[in-house]
Amino acid sequence: MTKLSLITEHSFKEGVTSLELVDLTNNGKANIVLSTMNGDIRVFEWTKGKKPRLKEIAKTSDLPPVAAMDVGDVLGNGIPDFVVAGLDNQLRLLVFMDNELTVKSIIPIGAIPTSLVVANVLDDKSAEVIVSTTDQALRCYGWFDVVLDKLAHKVVDHPVLSMRRLSIENVPYSRFVFGDETGYLFVYQYADDRLHEVWKTKVGKEVFHIATGNIAGGRYDEIVCVSDQRTITLFRVEQQALDRVLTIKAPAPVTAVRMGRILQDTPAGQILLSLLDSTILLLGFNGIELIELASLKTASKSAESLVAFGDITGDARNEIVQAIGNKIFLLRIDDED
């Protein structure tokens, strides 16, 4: 049996608008990186002691509200960078160096951003940035010496609501996945200075959220998409095509989804959901069906929420972070006999 338990919670003056967990200091612990409605990007580290707490180690303020954020090694120096798309129609690259978070590059993108993803779509050591906007455009940028430069521009039929990278074992580049308001799921890749559609399939109504990660041990990542707020569909890549594995209904509307090796002592990965009623739901995949492993309701009121997982405490086991309004909740994952 698996159990979720609350470690601690932390409140902010402003509501949290995006959430990521990434090891910035190379000490084996994931840092909590979040943006707030005030335009702040803040980095926290878990500190041990008689009263374990979150310590803020970096902050940048007075940015426009963040519409989307993702993490990846854009500069190609082995250090994670942050890309934020703001409601001022601009894309910012933020770097973490010498315990400071600074804006490295700013470029206009012409319209309000709807989502973005950082992925190695080229066979090189630096990641590229794909951003979608309300004018139904996909723009792909790469880092060249001192600036993000546009590599490709493609107009799609509808604005993109959610994007994630799609990794392939032993392949040096990634594809990326996105959904739109008409309920289609797309897989794209960059080649020959263009963005190309690889696969397309109808899922249902609006595709609100997408997650990718290897949960079955195959060569490709699996894909989970949430349509019509509650419909969860699992896809895998089979014989160079998208194969619909299963579809289930969530007990409440889904506001965030992640997937991957959340439990270290299992051969397969898991799917992590945050629901509108503030419940965290952890699902396991046995090759045939999704099984509920654990759940925990963190707040008494329903609200939009974000979720992420990573080893925050440095104990070689993942923890879960959920953001609801102006609060974040840290959860421990325990195995019960």
PDB file of N, CA and C in Angstrom, residues 192-291:
ATOM      1  N   ASP A 192      14.369  20.197 -41.044  1.00  0.00           N
ATOM      2  CA  ASP A 192      14.522  20.993 -42.272  1.00  0.00           C
ATOM      3  C   ASP A 192      13.973  22.411 -42.097  1.00  0.00           C
ATOM      4  N   ASP A 193      14.268  23.013 -40.947  1.00  0.00           N
ATOM      5  CA  ASP A 193      13.867  24.391 -40.655  1.00  0.00           C
ATOM      6  C   ASP A 193      12.355  24.576 -40.594  1.00  0.00           C
ATOM      7  N   ARG A 194      11.625  23.507 -40.327  1.00  0.00           N
ATOM      8  CA  ARG A 194      10.170  23.590 -40.241  1.00  0.00           C
ATOM      9  C   ARG A 194       9.654  22.711 -39.101  1.00  0.00           C
ATOM     10  N   LEU A 195       8.423  23.010 -38.676  1.00  0.00           N
ATOM     11  CA  LEU A 195       7.721  22.173 -37.717  1.00  0.00           C
ATOM     12  C   LEU A 195       6.750  21.279 -38.495  1.00  0.00           C
ATOM     13  N   HIS A 196       6.918  19.965 -38.321  1.00  0.00           N
ATOM     14  CA  HIS A 196       6.151  19.002 -39.104  1.00  0.00           C
ATOM     15  C   HIS A 196       5.204  18.207 -38.209  1.00  0.00           C
ATOM     16  N   GLU A 197       3.985  17.989 -38.678  1.00  0.00           N
ATOM     17  CA  GLU A 197       3.047  17.103 -37.995  1.00  0.00           C
ATOM     18  C   GLU A 197       3.446  15.650 -38.247  1.00  0.00           C
ATOM     19  N   VAL A 198       3.589  14.886 -37.154  1.00  0.00           N
ATOM     20  CA  VAL A 198       3.937  13.469 -37.256  1.00  0.00           C
ATOM     21  C   VAL A 198       2.695  12.598 -37.124  1.00  0.00           C
ATOM     22  N   TRP A 199       1.897  12.845 -36.091  1.00  0.00           N
ATOM     23  CA  TRP A 199       0.657  12.115 -35.870  1.00  0.00           C
ATOM     24  C   TRP A 199      -0.423  13.065 -35.389  1.00  0.00           C
ATOM     25  N   LYS A 200      -1.658  12.660 -35.608  1.00  0.00           N
ATOM     26  CA  LYS A 200      -2.811  13.423 -35.155  1.00  0.00           C
ATOM     27  C   LYS A 200      -3.944  12.452 -34.874  1.00  0.00           C
ATOM     28  N   THR A 201      -4.639  12.636 -33.743  1.00  0.00           N
ATOM     29  CA  THR A 201      -5.760  11.755 -33.419  1.00  0.00           C
ATOM     30  C   THR A 201      -6.806  12.516 -32.632  1.00  0.00           C
ATOM     31  N   LYS A 202      -8.061  12.159 -32.823  1.00  0.00           N
ATOM     32  CA  LYS A 202      -9.163  12.783 -32.102  1.00  0.00           C
ATOM     33  C   LYS A 202      -9.303  12.124 -30.732  1.00  0.00           C
ATOM     34  N   VAL A 203      -9.370  12.965 -29.690  1.00  0.00           N
ATOM     35  CA  VAL A 203      -9.481  12.454 -28.320  1.00  0.00           C
ATOM     36  C   VAL A 203     -10.897  12.608 -27.796  1.00  0.00           C
ATOM     37  N   GLY A 204     -11.461  13.794 -27.912  1.00  0.00           N
ATOM     38  CA  GLY A 204     -12.793  14.078 -27.387  1.00  0.00           C
ATOM     39  C   GLY A 204     -13.047  15.562 -27.515  1.00  0.00           C
ATOM     40  N   LYS A 205     -13.455  16.179 -26.424  1.00  0.00           N
ATOM     41  CA  LYS A 205     -13.626  17.625 -26.412  1.00  0.00           C
ATOM     42  C   LYS A 205     -12.280  18.287 -26.104  1.00  0.00           C
ATOM     43  N   GLU A 206     -12.296  19.533 -25.639  1.00  0.00           N
ATOM     44  CA  GLU A 206     -11.058  20.285 -25.453  1.00  0.00           C
ATOM     45  C   GLU A 206     -10.000  19.489 -24.688  1.00  0.00           C
ATOM     46  N   VAL A 207      -8.786  19.504 -25.208  1.00  0.00           N
ATOM     47  CA  VAL A 207      -7.662  18.860 -24.518  1.00  0.00           C
ATOM     48  C   VAL A 207      -7.021  19.917 -23.616  1.00  0.00           C
ATOM     49  N   PHE A 208      -7.343  19.862 -22.321  1.00  0.00           N
ATOM     50  CA  PHE A 208      -6.896  20.893 -21.393  1.00  0.00           C
ATOM     51  C   PHE A 208      -5.467  20.677 -20.904  1.00  0.00           C
ATOM     52  N   HIS A 209      -5.113  19.418 -20.612  1.00  0.00           N
ATOM     53  CA  HIS A 209      -3.814  19.131 -19.996  1.00  0.00           C
ATOM     54  C   HIS A 209      -3.194  17.903 -20.654  1.00  0.00           C
ATOM     55  N   ILE A 210      -1.859  17.925 -20.764  1.00  0.00           N
ATOM     56  CA  ILE A 210      -1.105  16.810 -21.335  1.00  0.00           C
ATOM     57  C   ILE A 210       0.105  16.534 -20.448  1.00  0.00           C
ATOM     58  N   ALA A 211       0.448  15.268 -20.317  1.00  0.00           N
ATOM     59  CA  ALA A 211       1.683  14.862 -19.649  1.00  0.00           C
ATOM     60  C   ALA A 211       2.333  13.767 -20.471  1.00  0.00           C
ATOM     61  N   THR A 212       3.661  13.709 -20.430  1.00  0.00           N
ATOM     62  CA  THR A 212       4.407  12.639 -21.084  1.00  0.00           C
ATOM     63  C   THR A 212       5.412  12.064 -20.094  1.00  0.00           C
ATOM     64  N   GLY A 213       5.729  10.798 -20.263  1.00  0.00           N
ATOM     65  CA  GLY A 213       6.695  10.136 -19.392  1.00  0.00           C
ATOM     66  C   GLY A 213       6.673   8.651 -19.638  1.00  0.00           C
ATOM     67  N   ASN A 214       7.755   7.980 -19.302  1.00  0.00           N
ATOM     68  CA  ASN A 214       7.848   6.546 -19.537  1.00  0.00           C
ATOM     69  C   ASN A 214       7.304   5.801 -18.327  1.00  0.00           C
ATOM     70  N   ILE A 215       6.122   5.218 -18.472  1.00  0.00           N
ATOM     71  CA  ILE A 215       5.524   4.473 -17.363  1.00  0.00           C
ATOM     72  C   ILE A 215       5.398   2.982 -17.662  1.00  0.00           C
ATOM     73  N   ALA A 216       5.742   2.555 -18.885  1.00  0.00           N
ATOM     74  CA  ALA A 216       5.620   1.144 -19.233  1.00  0.00           C
ATOM     75  C   ALA A 216       6.951   0.488 -19.568  1.00  0.00           C
ATOM     76  N   GLY A 217       8.037   1.263 -19.576  1.00  0.00           N
ATOM     77  CA  GLY A 217       9.360   0.697 -19.834  1.00  0.00           C
ATOM     78  C   GLY A 217       9.693   0.516 -21.290  1.00  0.00           C
ATOM     79  N   GLY A 218       8.926   1.130 -22.193  1.00  0.00           N
ATOM     80  CA  GLY A 218       9.189   0.995 -23.615  1.00  0.00           C
ATOM     81  C   GLY A 218      10.186   2.025 -24.112  1.00  0.00           C
ATOM     82  N   ARG A 219      10.338   2.067 -25.436  1.00  0.00           N
ATOM     83  CA  ARG A 219      11.308   2.976 -26.062  1.00  0.00           C
ATOM     84  C   ARG A 219      10.793   4.417 -26.083  1.00  0.00           C
ATOM     85  N   TYR A 220       9.497   4.572 -26.267  1.00  0.00           N
ATOM     86  CA  TYR A 220       8.880   5.889 -26.300  1.00  0.00           C
ATOM     87  C   TYR A 220       8.244   6.221 -24.955  1.00  0.00           C
ATOM     88  N   ASP A 221       8.157   7.514 -24.662  1.00  0.00           N
ATOM     89  CA  ASP A 221       7.300   7.967 -23.578  1.00  0.00           C
ATOM     90  C   ASP A 221       5.843   7.646 -23.905  1.00  0.00           C
ATOM     91  N   GLU A 222       5.046   7.424 -22.858  1.00  0.00           N
ATOM     92  CA  GLU A 222       3.614   7.388 -23.025  1.00  0.00           C
ATOM     93  C   GLU A 222       3.061   8.818 -22.939  1.00  0.00           C
ATOM     94  N   ILE A 223       1.816   8.981 -23.353  1.00  0.00           N
ATOM     95  CA  ILE A 223       1.151  10.284 -23.347  1.00  0.00           C
ATOM     96  C   ILE A 223      -0.168  10.150 -22.609  1.00  0.00           C
ATOM     97  N   VAL A 224      -0.424  11.059 -21.690  1.00  0.00           N
ATOM     98  CA  VAL A 224      -1.724  11.160 -21.032  1.00  0.00           C
ATOM     99  C   VAL A 224      -2.317  12.510 -21.368  1.00  0.00           C
ATOM    100  N   CYS A 225      -3.558  12.523 -21.817  1.00  0.00           N
ATOM    101  CA  CYS A 225      -4.218  13.797 -22.067  1.00  0.00           C
ATOM    102  C   CYS A 225      -5.559  13.838 -21.347  1.00  0.00           C
ATOM    103  N   VAL A 226      -5.924  15.023 -20.893  1.00  0.00           N
ATOM    104  CA  VAL A 226      -7.177  15.248 -20.187  1.00  0.00           C
ATOM    105  C   VAL A 226      -8.074  16.078 -21.094  1.00  0.00           C
ATOM    106  N   SER A 227      -9.202  15.512 -21.483  1.00  0.00           N
ATOM    107  CA  SER A 227     -10.176  16.215 -22.306  1.00  0.00           C
ATOM    108  C   SER A 227     -11.492  16.310 -21.553  1.00  0.00           C
ATOM    109  N   ASP A 228     -12.290  17.300 -21.912  1.00  0.00           N
ATOM    110  CA  ASP A 228     -13.587  17.486 -21.265  1.00  0.00           C
ATOM    111  C   ASP A 228     -13.449  17.533 -19.737  1.00  0.00           C
ATOM    112  N   GLN A 229     -12.291  18.009 -19.266  1.00  0.00           N
ATOM    113  CA  GLN A 229     -11.972  18.224 -17.850  1.00  0.00           C
ATOM    114  C   GLN A 229     -11.786  16.941 -17.033  1.00  0.00           C
ATOM    115  N   ARG A 230     -12.515  15.883 -17.349  1.00  0.00           N
ATOM    116  CA  ARG A 230     -12.453  14.679 -16.517  1.00  0.00           C
ATOM    117  C   ARG A 230     -12.024  13.418 -17.261  1.00  0.00           C
ATOM    118  N   THR A 231     -12.013  13.435 -18.560  1.00  0.00           N
ATOM    119  CA  THR A 231     -11.687  12.235 -19.332  1.00  0.00           C
ATOM    120  C   THR A 231     -10.178  12.095 -19.483  1.00  0.00           C
ATOM    121  N   ILE A 232      -9.628  11.015 -18.960  1.00  0.00           N
ATOM    122  CA  ILE A 232      -8.182  10.755 -18.992  1.00  0.00           C
ATOM    123  C   ILE A 232      -7.911   9.639 -19.996  1.00  0.00           C
ATOM    124  N   THR A 233      -7.116   9.932 -21.006  1.00  0.00           N
ATOM    125  CA  THR A 233      -6.806   8.955 -22.047  1.00  0.00           C
ATOM    126  C   THR A 233      -5.305   8.719 -22.091  1.00  0.00           C
ATOM    127  N   LEU A 234      -4.927   7.452 -22.079  1.00  0.00           N
ATOM    128  CA  LEU A 234      -3.521   7.054 -22.143  1.00  0.00           C
ATOM    129  C   LEU A 234      -3.192   6.559 -23.545  1.00  0.00           C
ATOM    130  N   PHE A 235      -2.139   7.131 -24.141  1.00  0.00           N
ATOM    131  CA  PHE A 235      -1.669   6.727 -25.459  1.00  0.00           C
ATOM    132  C   PHE A 235      -0.240   6.205 -25.363  1.00  0.00           C
ATOM    133  N   ARG A 236       0.096   5.304 -26.279  1.00  0.00           N
ATOM    134  CA  ARG A 236       1.486   4.897 -26.457  1.00  0.00           C
ATOM    135  C   ARG A 236       1.786   4.878 -27.956  1.00  0.00           C
ATOM    136  N   VAL A 237       3.061   4.934 -28.277  1.00  0.00           N
ATOM    137  CA  VAL A 237       3.485   4.880 -29.674  1.00  0.00           C
ATOM    138  C   VAL A 237       3.749   3.418 -30.028  1.00  0.00           C
ATOM    139  N   GLU A 238       3.005   2.918 -30.995  1.00  0.00           N
ATOM    140  CA  GLU A 238       3.095   1.511 -31.373  1.00  0.00           C
ATOM    141  C   GLU A 238       3.187   1.415 -32.891  1.00  0.00           C
ATOM    142  N   GLN A 239       4.275   0.844 -33.413  1.00  0.00           N
ATOM    143  CA  GLN A 239       4.473   0.682 -34.849  1.00  0.00           C
ATOM    144  C   GLN A 239       4.315   2.018 -35.580  1.00  0.00           C
ATOM    145  N   GLN A 240       5.014   3.023 -35.038  1.00  0.00           N
ATOM    146  CA  GLN A 240       5.045   4.351 -35.640  1.00  0.00           C
ATOM    147  C   GLN A 240       3.652   4.975 -35.787  1.00  0.00           C
ATOM    148  N   ALA A 241       2.792   4.732 -34.795  1.00  0.00           N
ATOM    149  CA  ALA A 241       1.470   5.342 -34.767  1.00  0.00           C
ATOM    150  C   ALA A 241       1.038   5.486 -33.319  1.00  0.00           C
ATOM    151  N   LEU A 242       0.085   6.380 -33.075  1.00  0.00           N
ATOM    152  CA  LEU A 242      -0.455   6.544 -31.738  1.00  0.00           C
ATOM    153  C   LEU A 242      -1.508   5.481 -31.472  1.00  0.00           C
ATOM    154  N   ASP A 243      -1.353   4.773 -30.353  1.00  0.00           N
ATOM    155  CA  ASP A 243      -2.266   3.700 -29.971  1.00  0.00           C
ATOM    156  C   ASP A 243      -2.982   4.100 -28.683  1.00  0.00           C
ATOM    157  N   ARG A 244      -4.312   4.163 -28.722  1.00  0.00           N
ATOM    158  CA  ARG A 244      -5.096   4.486 -27.536  1.00  0.00           C
ATOM    159  C   ARG A 244      -5.156   3.255 -26.640  1.00  0.00           C
ATOM    160  N   VAL A 245      -4.558   3.363 -25.447  1.00  0.00           N
ATOM    161  CA  VAL A 245      -4.475   2.220 -24.539  1.00  0.00           C
ATOM    162  C   VAL A 245      -5.745   2.085 -23.714  1.00  0.00           C
ATOM    163  N   LEU A 246      -6.188   3.167 -23.089  1.00  0.00           N
ATOM    164  CA  LEU A 246      -7.377   3.128 -22.242  1.00  0.00           C
ATOM    165  C   LEU A 246      -7.890   4.523 -21.984  1.00  0.00           C
ATOM    166  N   THR A 247      -9.138   4.603 -21.543  1.00  0.00           N
ATOM    167  CA  THR A 247      -9.769   5.860 -21.159  1.00  0.00           C
ATOM    168  C   THR A 247     -10.538   5.649 -19.869  1.00  0.00           C
ATOM    169  N   ILE A 248     -10.362   6.565 -18.909  1.00  0.00           N
ATOM    170  CA  ILE A 248     -11.092   6.503 -17.649  1.00  0.00           C
ATOM    171  C   ILE A 248     -11.624   7.891 -17.324  1.00  0.00           C
ATOM    172  N   LYS A 249     -12.547   7.941 -16.362  1.00  0.00           N
ATOM    173  CA  LYS A 249     -13.084   9.202 -15.881  1.00  0.00           C
ATOM    174  C   LYS A 249     -12.500   9.506 -14.505  1.00  0.00           C
ATOM    175  N   ALA A 250     -12.010  10.725 -14.333  1.00  0.00           N
ATOM    176  CA  ALA A 250     -11.535  11.156 -13.018  1.00  0.00           C
ATOM    177  C   ALA A 250     -12.731  11.463 -12.124  1.00  0.00           C
ATOM    178  N   PRO A 251     -12.583  11.308 -10.804  1.00  0.00           N
ATOM    179  CA  PRO A 251     -13.705  11.569  -9.893  1.00  0.00           C
ATOM    180  C   PRO A 251     -14.095  13.041  -9.801  1.00  0.00           C
ATOM    181  N   ALA A 252     -13.247  13.935 -10.267  1.00  0.00           N
ATOM    182  CA  ALA A 252     -13.521  15.370 -10.271  1.00  0.00           C
ATOM    183  C   ALA A 252     -12.731  15.979 -11.417  1.00  0.00           C
ATOM    184  N   PRO A 253     -13.050  17.199 -11.846  1.00  0.00           N
ATOM    185  CA  PRO A 253     -12.274  17.833 -12.910  1.00  0.00           C
ATOM    186  C   PRO A 253     -10.783  17.880 -12.593  1.00  0.00           C
ATOM    187  N   VAL A 254      -9.954  17.619 -13.596  1.00  0.00           N
ATOM    188  CA  VAL A 254      -8.501  17.592 -13.442  1.00  0.00           C
ATOM    189  C   VAL A 254      -7.950  18.981 -13.756  1.00  0.00           C
ATOM    190  N   THR A 255      -7.089  19.494 -12.875  1.00  0.00           N
ATOM    191  CA  THR A 255      -6.472  20.800 -13.109  1.00  0.00           C
ATOM    192  C   THR A 255      -4.979  20.705 -13.421  1.00  0.00           C
ATOM    193  N   ALA A 256      -4.349  19.547 -13.161  1.00  0.00           N
ATOM    194  CA  ALA A 256      -2.929  19.366 -13.476  1.00  0.00           C
ATOM    195  C   ALA A 256      -2.617  17.880 -13.537  1.00  0.00           C
ATOM    196  N   VAL A 257      -1.665  17.502 -14.389  1.00  0.00           N
ATOM    197  CA  VAL A 257      -1.264  16.102 -14.515  1.00  0.00           C
ATOM    198  C   VAL A 257       0.233  16.033 -14.801  1.00  0.00           C
ATOM    199  N   ARG A 258       0.900  15.070 -14.169  1.00  0.00           N
ATOM    200  CA  ARG A 258       2.309  14.747 -14.425  1.00  0.00           C
ATOM    201  C   ARG A 258       2.436  13.219 -14.467  1.00  0.00           C
ATOM    202  N   MET A 259       3.515  12.729 -15.066  1.00  0.00           N
ATOM    203  CA  MET A 259       3.735  11.281 -15.091  1.00  0.00           C
ATOM    204  C   MET A 259       5.221  10.977 -15.184  1.00  0.00           C
ATOM    205  N   GLY A 260       5.593   9.762 -14.748  1.00  0.00           N
ATOM    206  CA  GLY A 260       6.983   9.331 -14.762  1.00  0.00           C
ATOM    207  C   GLY A 260       7.254   8.386 -13.608  1.00  0.00           C
ATOM    208  N   ARG A 261       8.547   8.182 -13.300  1.00  0.00           N
ATOM    209  CA  ARG A 261       8.941   7.302 -12.201  1.00  0.00           C
ATOM    210  C   ARG A 261       8.830   8.061 -10.884  1.00  0.00           C
ATOM    211  N   ILE A 262       7.649   8.074 -10.332  1.00  0.00           N
ATOM    212  CA  ILE A 262       7.401   8.771  -9.077  1.00  0.00           C
ATOM    213  C   ILE A 262       7.805   7.905  -7.895  1.00  0.00           C
ATOM    214  N   LEU A 263       7.488   6.612  -7.962  1.00  0.00           N
ATOM    215  CA  LEU A 263       7.897   5.646  -6.935  1.00  0.00           C
ATOM    216  C   LEU A 263       9.146   4.935  -7.420  1.00  0.00           C
ATOM    217  N   GLN A 264      10.251   5.077  -6.694  1.00  0.00           N
ATOM    218  CA  GLN A 264      11.532   4.552  -7.156  1.00  0.00           C
ATOM    219  C   GLN A 264      11.638   3.029  -7.091  1.00  0.00           C
ATOM    220  N   ASP A 265      10.854   2.397  -6.235  1.00  0.00           N
ATOM    221  CA  ASP A 265      10.994   0.949  -6.042  1.00  0.00           C
ATOM    222  C   ASP A 265      10.012   0.144  -6.885  1.00  0.00           C
ATOM    223  N   THR A 266       9.508   0.709  -7.963  1.00  0.00           N
ATOM    224  CA  THR A 266       8.610  -0.004  -8.862  1.00  0.00           C
ATOM    225  C   THR A 266       9.199  -0.011 -10.269  1.00  0.00           C
ATOM    226  N   PRO A 267       8.992  -1.094 -11.034  1.00  0.00           N
ATOM    227  CA  PRO A 267       9.563  -1.168 -12.385  1.00  0.00           C
ATOM    228  C   PRO A 267       8.876  -0.245 -13.377  1.00  0.00           C
ATOM    229  N   ALA A 268       7.623   0.116 -13.108  1.00  0.00           N
ATOM    230  CA  ALA A 268       6.881   0.986 -14.023  1.00  0.00           C
ATOM    231  C   ALA A 268       6.692   2.361 -13.403  1.00  0.00           C
ATOM    232  N   GLY A 269       6.206   3.292 -14.211  1.00  0.00           N
ATOM    233  CA  GLY A 269       5.977   4.643 -13.719  1.00  0.00           C
ATOM    234  C   GLY A 269       4.550   4.841 -13.262  1.00  0.00           C
ATOM    235  N   GLN A 270       4.231   6.076 -12.907  1.00  0.00           N
ATOM    236  CA  GLN A 270       2.924   6.404 -12.369  1.00  0.00           C
ATOM    237  C   GLN A 270       2.406   7.698 -12.998  1.00  0.00           C
ATOM    238  N   ILE A 271       1.122   7.966 -12.765  1.00  0.00           N
ATOM    239  CA  ILE A 271       0.467   9.186 -13.205  1.00  0.00           C
ATOM    240  C   ILE A 271      -0.002   9.934 -11.966  1.00  0.00           C
ATOM    241  N   LEU A 272       0.289  11.229 -11.917  1.00  0.00           N
ATOM    242  CA  LEU A 272      -0.050  12.069 -10.772  1.00  0.00           C
ATOM    243  C   LEU A 272      -1.055  13.119 -11.223  1.00  0.00           C
ATOM    244  N   LEU A 273      -2.212  13.177 -10.538  1.00  0.00           N
ATOM    245  CA  LEU A 273      -3.266  14.113 -10.880  1.00  0.00           C
ATOM    246  C   LEU A 273      -3.545  15.043  -9.708  1.00  0.00           C
ATOM    247  N   SER A 274      -3.846  16.296 -10.021  1.00  0.00           N
ATOM    248  CA  SER A 274      -4.381  17.219  -9.036  1.00  0.00           C
ATOM    249  C   SER A 274      -5.769  17.612  -9.513  1.00  0.00           C
ATOM    250  N   LEU A 275      -6.772  17.456  -8.640  1.00  0.00           N
ATOM    251  CA  LEU A 275      -8.165  17.643  -9.019  1.00  0.00           C
ATOM    252  C   LEU A 275      -8.714  18.965  -8.501  1.00  0.00           C
ATOM    253  N   LEU A 276      -9.826  19.373  -9.081  1.00  0.00           N
ATOM    254  CA  LEU A 276     -10.429  20.651  -8.715  1.00  0.00           C
ATOM    255  C   LEU A 276     -10.905  20.674  -7.264  1.00  0.00           C
ATOM    256  N   ASP A 277     -11.214  19.519  -6.690  1.00  0.00           N
ATOM    257  CA  ASP A 277     -11.626  19.472  -5.279  1.00  0.00           C
ATOM    258  C   ASP A 277     -10.429  19.424  -4.335  1.00  0.00           C
ATOM    259  N   SER A 278      -9.228  19.722  -4.850  1.00  0.00           N
ATOM    260  CA  SER A 278      -7.968  19.799  -4.093  1.00  0.00           C
ATOM    261  C   SER A 278      -7.384  18.434  -3.745  1.00  0.00           C
ATOM    262  N   THR A 279      -7.885  17.380  -4.350  1.00  0.00           N
ATOM    263  CA  THR A 279      -7.367  16.038  -4.101  1.00  0.00           C
ATOM    264  C   THR A 279      -6.152  15.754  -4.981  1.00  0.00           C
ATOM    265  N   ILE A 280      -5.128  15.161  -4.370  1.00  0.00           N
ATOM    266  CA  ILE A 280      -3.995  14.587  -5.099  1.00  0.00           C
ATOM    267  C   ILE A 280      -4.302  13.113  -5.321  1.00  0.00           C
ATOM    268  N   LEU A 281      -4.161  12.651  -6.557  1.00  0.00           N
ATOM    269  CA  LEU A 281      -4.473  11.265  -6.898  1.00  0.00           C
ATOM    270  C   LEU A 281      -3.278  10.650  -7.614  1.00  0.00           C
ATOM    271  N   LEU A 282      -2.769   9.538  -7.080  1.00  0.00           N
ATOM    272  CA  LEU A 282      -1.631   8.826  -7.656  1.00  0.00           C
ATOM    273  C   LEU A 282      -2.121   7.517  -8.260  1.00  0.00           C
ATOM    274  N   LEU A 283      -1.878   7.331  -9.569  1.00  0.00           N
ATOM    275  CA  LEU A 283      -2.330   6.145 -10.289  1.00  0.00           C
ATOM    276  C   LEU A 283      -1.138   5.329 -10.771  1.00  0.00           C
ATOM    277  N   GLY A 284      -1.254   4.014 -10.679  1.00  0.00           N
ATOM    278  CA  GLY A 284      -0.256   3.104 -11.206  1.00  0.00           C
ATOM    279  C   GLY A 284      -0.776   2.415 -12.455  1.00  0.00           C
ATOM    280  N   PHE A 285       0.140   2.001 -13.340  1.00  0.00           N
ATOM    281  CA  PHE A 285      -0.221   1.335 -14.589  1.00  0.00           C
ATOM    282  C   PHE A 285       0.380  -0.064 -14.602  1.00  0.00           C
ATOM    283  N   ASN A 286      -0.474  -1.086 -14.725  1.00  0.00           N
ATOM    284  CA  ASN A 286       0.001  -2.476 -14.706  1.00  0.00           C
ATOM    285  C   ASN A 286       0.081  -3.091 -16.098  1.00  0.00           C
ATOM    286  N   GLY A 287       0.002  -2.248 -17.127  1.00  0.00           N
ATOM    287  CA  GLY A 287       0.042  -2.728 -18.499  1.00  0.00           C
ATOM    288  C   GLY A 287      -1.324  -2.931 -19.107  1.00  0.00           C
ATOM    289  N   ILE A 288      -2.351  -2.978 -18.249  1.00  0.00           N
ATOM    290  CA  ILE A 288      -3.722  -3.200 -18.722  1.00  0.00           C
ATOM    291  C   ILE A 288      -4.657  -2.087 -18.272  1.00  0.00           C
ATOM    292  N   GLU A 289      -4.510  -1.668 -17.016  1.00  0.00           N
ATOM    293  CA  GLU A 289      -5.415  -0.675 -16.453  1.00  0.00           C
ATOM    294  C   GLU A 289      -4.667   0.262 -15.517  1.00  0.00           C
ATOM    295  N   LEU A 290      -5.303   1.381 -15.203  1.00  0.00           N
ATOM    296  CA  LEU A 290      -4.793   2.314 -14.218  1.00  0.00           C
ATOM    297  C   LEU A 290      -5.424   2.013 -12.877  1.00  0.00           C
ATOM    298  N   ILE A 291      -4.586   1.922 -11.845  1.00  0.00           N
ATOM    299  CA  ILE A 291      -5.032   1.538 -10.509  1.00  0.00           C
ATOM    300  C   ILE A 291      -4.717   2.662  -9.538  1.00  0.00           C
TER     301      ILE A 291
END
